[in-house]
Amino acid sequence: MKNNKLFILVSLTMVCLAVYLFKTAPPPLDDGLKKRGIQLPVSVLFNIIAEENNVVRSLYTKEIVTQGKKSGLKFSEEWQDNEVEAGPLPALFLRAVSQALEKKSLPVSLFLGSDFPISSANAFDGQQTKAFQKIKSDPSKPAFFYDEGIKRHVAMFPDFAIAAVCVDCHNKHPDSPKSDWELGDIMGATTWLYPDETLSLEEIMQAVGVLRSCFKEVYSDYLQKVKSFALPPEIGEKWPADGYYLPSEKVFFTRYDEQASQHTMRILLAEIQSK
């Protein structure tokens, strides 16, 4: 038993290092992966991708949008329109990631919902409504359940107002049903869906790789849009806190990798050690 655990831990460490040093596009999903290695509950996948998402959203919101607005960058709901010289707001960055995920073969779905949504498409429904009320009463406990209607395992994590830009946007938006948001409020929940009850380590790492590729795709689209501006910011090593700059994809995701991979390794090791 001890040798088996040691083998698993060593294998896990190697897999996590592969994620940390991830430099290429993820390979196609392999249906035979489930037949190899240990099986972990889907909650492990949900906890990992929720943390990965928290890292990229926090980095984008605080270091790109908040600091970017101070240095002269603009962000808008209409950022994808040709005539608009702006980048995506944090919620729209997440929406773009969700849309990118839909195009992948990975059976993971992402949804950002709220009980006070600007768009009715983001309103909670059915079990999600009840689950969100429990989250609001105890934000330390995400909601996990199986939805018989859609045949998917569901995980809901609280979505906090982490920056003034989030609060200001929702409070001033003409379609917002709530105009008194404050920093730290639970504005909604990031909701993830997956069909299977368990996954192998390989499948979890594959999912992380695909999600990261979606993050990179959306940020790359933003950088491409920026290049069309009449006065584009310099893209390279510097960040908006330094002035009218944007970090390159490599610079942005190097910082992201350093933070996210630590969370991923911690969650996986804790799960394995508990068995």
Tab-separated table of C-alpha atoms in Angstrom:
chain	number	residue	atom	x	y	z
A	1	MET	CA	0.000	0.000	0.000
A	2	LYS	CA	2.814	2.394	0.944
A	3	ASN	CA	4.685	1.735	-2.289
A	4	ASN	CA	1.487	2.197	-4.260
A	5	LYS	CA	0.875	5.582	-2.650
A	6	LEU	CA	4.457	6.612	-3.288
A	7	PHE	CA	4.103	5.652	-6.944
A	8	ILE	CA	0.927	7.677	-7.205
A	9	LEU	CA	2.483	10.707	-5.544
A	10	VAL	CA	5.527	10.571	-7.805
A	11	SER	CA	3.331	10.210	-10.869
A	12	LEU	CA	1.150	13.058	-9.664
A	13	THR	CA	4.129	15.324	-9.166
A	14	MET	CA	5.304	14.623	-12.706
A	15	VAL	CA	1.872	15.380	-14.104
A	16	CYS	CA	1.654	18.628	-12.144
A	17	LEU	CA	5.079	19.669	-13.365
A	18	ALA	CA	3.908	18.984	-16.904
A	19	VAL	CA	1.028	21.390	-16.329
A	20	TYR	CA	3.356	23.959	-14.781
A	21	LEU	CA	5.656	23.789	-17.810
A	22	PHE	CA	2.775	23.517	-20.275
A	23	LYS	CA	3.950	25.073	-23.529
A	24	THR	CA	2.069	23.324	-26.317
A	25	ALA	CA	-1.549	22.809	-27.246
A	26	PRO	CA	-3.196	19.880	-25.399
A	27	PRO	CA	-3.412	16.607	-27.334
A	28	PRO	CA	-6.813	15.252	-28.404
A	29	LEU	CA	-8.899	13.673	-25.675
A	30	ASP	CA	-8.423	9.921	-25.331
A	31	ASP	CA	-11.517	7.856	-24.520
A	32	GLY	CA	-9.290	5.203	-23.000
A	33	LEU	CA	-7.899	7.475	-20.305
A	34	LYS	CA	-10.545	6.430	-17.793
A	35	LYS	CA	-9.279	2.871	-17.920
A	36	ARG	CA	-5.808	3.868	-16.698
A	37	GLY	CA	-4.654	5.106	-13.281
A	38	ILE	CA	-6.647	6.047	-10.207
A	39	GLN	CA	-10.060	7.648	-10.371
A	40	LEU	CA	-10.838	10.914	-8.599
A	41	PRO	CA	-14.254	12.450	-7.883
A	42	VAL	CA	-15.455	15.151	-10.242
A	43	SER	CA	-15.364	17.610	-7.325
A	44	VAL	CA	-11.555	17.558	-7.640
A	45	LEU	CA	-11.796	18.712	-11.240
A	46	PHE	CA	-14.285	21.410	-10.245
A	47	ASN	CA	-12.083	22.698	-7.411
A	48	ILE	CA	-9.052	22.851	-9.688
A	49	ILE	CA	-10.659	24.642	-12.626
A	50	ALA	CA	-12.434	27.023	-10.253
A	51	GLU	CA	-9.058	28.000	-8.776
A	52	GLU	CA	-7.506	28.286	-12.237
A	53	ASN	CA	-10.351	30.572	-13.223
A	54	ASN	CA	-10.018	32.640	-10.041
A	55	VAL	CA	-6.348	33.237	-10.783
A	56	VAL	CA	-6.805	34.355	-14.381
A	57	ARG	CA	-9.829	36.538	-13.594
A	58	SER	CA	-8.113	38.200	-10.642
A	59	LEU	CA	-4.991	38.853	-12.697
A	60	TYR	CA	-6.971	40.191	-15.638
A	61	THR	CA	-9.346	42.291	-13.513
A	62	LYS	CA	-6.769	43.848	-11.208
A	63	GLU	CA	-3.650	44.075	-13.362
A	64	ILE	CA	-5.144	44.610	-16.827
A	65	VAL	CA	-8.539	46.296	-16.426
A	66	THR	CA	-8.133	48.264	-13.183
A	67	GLN	CA	-4.560	49.365	-13.850
A	68	GLY	CA	-5.245	49.682	-17.579
A	69	LYS	CA	-8.033	52.206	-17.086
A	70	LYS	CA	-5.651	54.335	-15.036
A	71	SER	CA	-3.108	54.326	-17.851
A	72	GLY	CA	-5.621	55.140	-20.593
A	73	LEU	CA	-6.869	51.760	-21.792
A	74	LYS	CA	-10.600	51.309	-22.317
A	75	PHE	CA	-12.901	48.333	-21.761
A	76	SER	CA	-16.410	47.871	-23.104
A	77	GLU	CA	-19.309	45.485	-23.659
A	78	GLU	CA	-18.908	46.200	-27.378
A	79	TRP	CA	-15.173	45.419	-27.404
A	80	GLN	CA	-15.517	43.007	-30.346
A	81	ASP	CA	-17.062	45.658	-32.625
A	82	ASN	CA	-14.591	46.813	-35.269
A	83	GLU	CA	-15.036	50.500	-34.499
A	84	VAL	CA	-14.663	50.149	-30.717
A	85	GLU	CA	-11.136	50.566	-29.360
A	86	ALA	CA	-11.543	48.664	-26.115
A	87	GLY	CA	-10.946	45.355	-24.421
A	88	PRO	CA	-13.379	42.970	-22.720
A	89	LEU	CA	-14.710	43.723	-19.271
A	90	PRO	CA	-13.969	40.951	-16.726
A	91	ALA	CA	-17.376	39.290	-17.092
A	92	LEU	CA	-17.048	39.381	-20.875
A	93	PHE	CA	-13.585	37.851	-20.658
A	94	LEU	CA	-15.208	34.948	-18.814
A	95	ARG	CA	-18.030	34.751	-21.345
A	96	ALA	CA	-15.500	34.539	-24.159
A	97	VAL	CA	-13.734	31.717	-22.301
A	98	SER	CA	-17.065	29.928	-21.953
A	99	GLN	CA	-17.698	30.275	-25.681
A	100	ALA	CA	-14.203	28.986	-26.463
A	101	LEU	CA	-14.828	25.952	-24.234
A	102	GLU	CA	-17.991	25.136	-26.164
A	103	LYS	CA	-15.906	24.667	-29.296
A	104	LYS	CA	-13.604	22.108	-27.668
A	105	SER	CA	-14.162	18.369	-27.376
A	106	LEU	CA	-13.828	18.645	-23.592
A	107	PRO	CA	-17.268	18.053	-21.963
A	108	VAL	CA	-16.839	20.933	-19.480
A	109	SER	CA	-19.290	23.825	-19.540
A	110	LEU	CA	-18.936	27.201	-17.830
A	111	PHE	CA	-21.686	29.611	-16.839
A	112	LEU	CA	-21.567	32.840	-14.801
A	113	GLY	CA	-24.945	33.342	-13.161
A	114	SER	CA	-26.502	35.821	-10.757
A	115	ASP	CA	-29.744	36.496	-8.911
A	116	PHE	CA	-29.424	40.098	-10.158
A	117	PRO	CA	-28.161	39.578	-13.727
A	118	ILE	CA	-27.748	42.372	-16.243
A	119	SER	CA	-28.790	39.899	-18.934
A	120	SER	CA	-31.670	37.478	-18.345
A	121	ALA	CA	-29.517	34.776	-19.971
A	122	ASN	CA	-27.382	34.836	-16.819
A	123	ALA	CA	-30.253	34.210	-14.402
A	124	PHE	CA	-30.186	31.095	-12.235
A	125	ASP	CA	-32.751	28.381	-12.830
A	126	GLY	CA	-34.028	25.309	-10.981
A	127	GLN	CA	-31.560	23.720	-8.563
A	128	GLN	CA	-29.059	26.478	-9.203
A	129	THR	CA	-31.360	29.022	-7.567
A	130	LYS	CA	-31.599	27.004	-4.338
A	131	ALA	CA	-27.898	26.211	-4.358
A	132	PHE	CA	-26.985	29.866	-4.738
A	133	GLN	CA	-29.008	30.834	-1.679
A	134	LYS	CA	-26.960	28.358	0.357
A	135	ILE	CA	-23.757	29.835	-1.068
A	136	LYS	CA	-24.838	33.319	-0.043
A	137	SER	CA	-25.492	32.124	3.508
A	138	ASP	CA	-22.061	30.403	3.680
A	139	PRO	CA	-19.642	31.489	0.906
A	140	SER	CA	-16.949	29.147	2.220
A	141	LYS	CA	-18.891	26.151	0.897
A	142	PRO	CA	-19.333	25.792	-2.869
A	143	ALA	CA	-22.381	23.843	-4.034
A	144	PHE	CA	-22.011	20.413	-5.644
A	145	PHE	CA	-24.989	18.466	-6.993
A	146	TYR	CA	-26.225	16.334	-9.870
A	147	ASP	CA	-28.865	17.875	-12.116
A	148	GLU	CA	-31.150	15.140	-13.427
A	149	GLY	CA	-32.694	17.477	-15.966
A	150	ILE	CA	-29.479	18.094	-17.879
A	151	LYS	CA	-27.655	14.920	-16.751
A	152	ARG	CA	-24.658	16.857	-15.510
A	153	HIS	CA	-22.706	17.171	-12.289
A	154	VAL	CA	-22.766	20.821	-11.248
A	155	ALA	CA	-20.429	22.918	-9.106
A	156	MET	CA	-21.156	26.508	-8.096
A	157	PHE	CA	-18.524	28.810	-6.609
A	158	PRO	CA	-19.216	32.313	-5.238
A	159	ASP	CA	-18.231	35.155	-7.553
A	160	PHE	CA	-17.129	38.154	-5.482
A	161	ALA	CA	-16.824	41.809	-6.427
A	162	ILE	CA	-13.019	41.849	-6.269
A	163	ALA	CA	-12.420	45.275	-7.815
A	164	ALA	CA	-14.080	48.669	-8.073
A	165	VAL	CA	-14.409	48.237	-11.837
A	166	CYS	CA	-16.836	45.328	-11.263
A	167	VAL	CA	-18.939	47.318	-8.813
A	168	ASP	CA	-19.000	50.506	-10.897
A	169	CYS	CA	-19.953	48.687	-14.095
A	170	HIS	CA	-22.915	46.893	-12.545
A	171	ASN	CA	-24.113	49.871	-10.519
A	172	LYS	CA	-24.085	52.201	-13.549
A	173	HIS	CA	-25.336	49.776	-16.186
A	174	PRO	CA	-28.826	50.822	-17.453
A	175	ASP	CA	-30.047	47.211	-17.480
A	176	SER	CA	-28.790	46.306	-14.023
A	177	PRO	CA	-31.587	45.385	-11.568
A	178	LYS	CA	-29.326	46.326	-8.644
A	179	SER	CA	-27.353	49.555	-8.261
A	180	ASP	CA	-25.921	49.353	-4.758
A	181	TRP	CA	-23.201	46.733	-5.154
A	182	GLU	CA	-20.178	47.087	-2.889
A	183	LEU	CA	-16.684	45.622	-2.906
A	184	GLY	CA	-16.692	42.113	-1.473
A	185	ASP	CA	-20.342	41.414	-2.324
A	186	ILE	CA	-21.262	38.043	-3.815
A	187	MET	CA	-22.409	39.121	-7.249
A	188	GLY	CA	-23.213	35.636	-8.505
A	189	ALA	CA	-21.647	32.229	-8.950
A	190	THR	CA	-19.283	30.669	-11.433
A	191	THR	CA	-20.997	27.436	-12.440
A	192	TRP	CA	-19.239	24.421	-13.963
A	193	LEU	CA	-20.821	21.302	-15.479
A	194	TYR	CA	-19.376	17.875	-16.288
A	195	PRO	CA	-21.101	14.579	-17.214
A	196	ASP	CA	-19.031	11.986	-15.319
A	197	GLU	CA	-18.817	11.239	-11.610
A	198	THR	CA	-15.095	10.388	-11.643
A	199	LEU	CA	-12.016	11.144	-13.746
A	200	SER	CA	-8.484	9.854	-14.060
A	201	LEU	CA	-5.486	12.065	-13.321
A	202	GLU	CA	-4.811	12.210	-17.045
A	203	GLU	CA	-8.316	13.459	-17.749
A	204	ILE	CA	-8.054	16.142	-15.083
A	205	MET	CA	-4.750	17.365	-16.484
A	206	GLN	CA	-6.215	17.285	-19.974
A	207	ALA	CA	-9.119	19.424	-18.781
A	208	VAL	CA	-6.740	21.918	-17.180
A	209	GLY	CA	-4.748	22.103	-20.385
A	210	VAL	CA	-7.830	22.756	-22.508
A	211	LEU	CA	-9.121	25.408	-20.098
A	212	ARG	CA	-5.763	27.146	-20.141
A	213	SER	CA	-5.743	27.088	-23.926
A	214	CYS	CA	-9.116	28.893	-23.828
A	215	PHE	CA	-7.740	31.542	-21.464
A	216	LYS	CA	-4.842	32.080	-23.852
A	217	GLU	CA	-7.127	32.202	-26.873
A	218	VAL	CA	-9.252	34.978	-25.371
A	219	TYR	CA	-6.284	37.042	-24.181
A	220	SER	CA	-4.622	36.601	-27.570
A	221	ASP	CA	-7.799	37.865	-29.276
A	222	TYR	CA	-7.632	40.957	-27.071
A	223	LEU	CA	-4.007	41.610	-27.987
A	224	GLN	CA	-4.861	41.237	-31.678
A	225	LYS	CA	-7.677	43.759	-31.257
A	226	VAL	CA	-5.326	46.189	-29.514
A	227	LYS	CA	-2.976	46.199	-32.503
A	228	SER	CA	-5.746	47.782	-34.589
A	229	PHE	CA	-6.117	50.805	-32.272
A	230	ALA	CA	-5.244	54.248	-33.624
A	231	LEU	CA	-2.792	54.536	-30.732
A	232	PRO	CA	-2.039	50.971	-29.608
A	233	PRO	CA	-0.315	50.348	-26.280
A	234	GLU	CA	3.125	48.756	-26.358
A	235	ILE	CA	2.907	44.964	-25.970
A	236	GLY	CA	5.833	43.259	-24.308
A	237	GLU	CA	7.411	42.875	-20.876
A	238	LYS	CA	5.633	45.751	-19.135
A	239	TRP	CA	2.198	45.869	-17.455
A	240	PRO	CA	-0.428	48.661	-17.319
A	241	ALA	CA	0.818	49.634	-13.850
A	242	ASP	CA	3.978	50.843	-15.658
A	243	GLY	CA	2.029	53.023	-18.092
A	244	TYR	CA	0.341	52.577	-21.473
A	245	TYR	CA	1.481	48.971	-21.868
A	246	LEU	CA	0.113	45.444	-22.049
A	247	PRO	CA	1.996	42.252	-21.219
A	248	SER	CA	2.503	39.858	-24.084
A	249	GLU	CA	0.728	36.505	-23.962
A	250	LYS	CA	3.949	34.888	-22.745
A	251	VAL	CA	4.480	37.455	-19.966
A	252	PHE	CA	0.857	37.366	-18.811
A	253	PHE	CA	0.663	33.584	-18.666
A	254	THR	CA	4.060	33.148	-17.069
A	255	ARG	CA	2.731	35.044	-14.066
A	256	TYR	CA	-0.554	33.160	-14.276
A	257	ASP	CA	1.209	29.766	-14.420
A	258	GLU	CA	3.255	30.554	-11.321
A	259	GLN	CA	0.106	31.129	-9.277
A	260	ALA	CA	-2.350	28.656	-10.799
A	261	SER	CA	-0.049	25.633	-10.891
A	262	GLN	CA	0.608	25.927	-7.162
A	263	HIS	CA	-3.133	25.738	-6.486
A	264	THR	CA	-3.557	22.782	-8.811
A	265	MET	CA	-0.735	20.811	-7.233
A	266	ARG	CA	-2.005	21.574	-3.713
A	267	ILE	CA	-5.538	20.345	-4.477
A	268	LEU	CA	-4.358	17.154	-6.163
A	269	LEU	CA	-1.840	16.258	-3.484
A	270	ALA	CA	-4.397	16.854	-0.729
A	271	GLU	CA	-6.868	14.558	-2.481
A	272	ILE	CA	-4.356	11.763	-3.020
A	273	GLN	CA	-2.994	11.948	0.510
A	274	SER	CA	-6.503	11.699	1.922
A	275	LYS	CA	-7.073	8.303	0.269
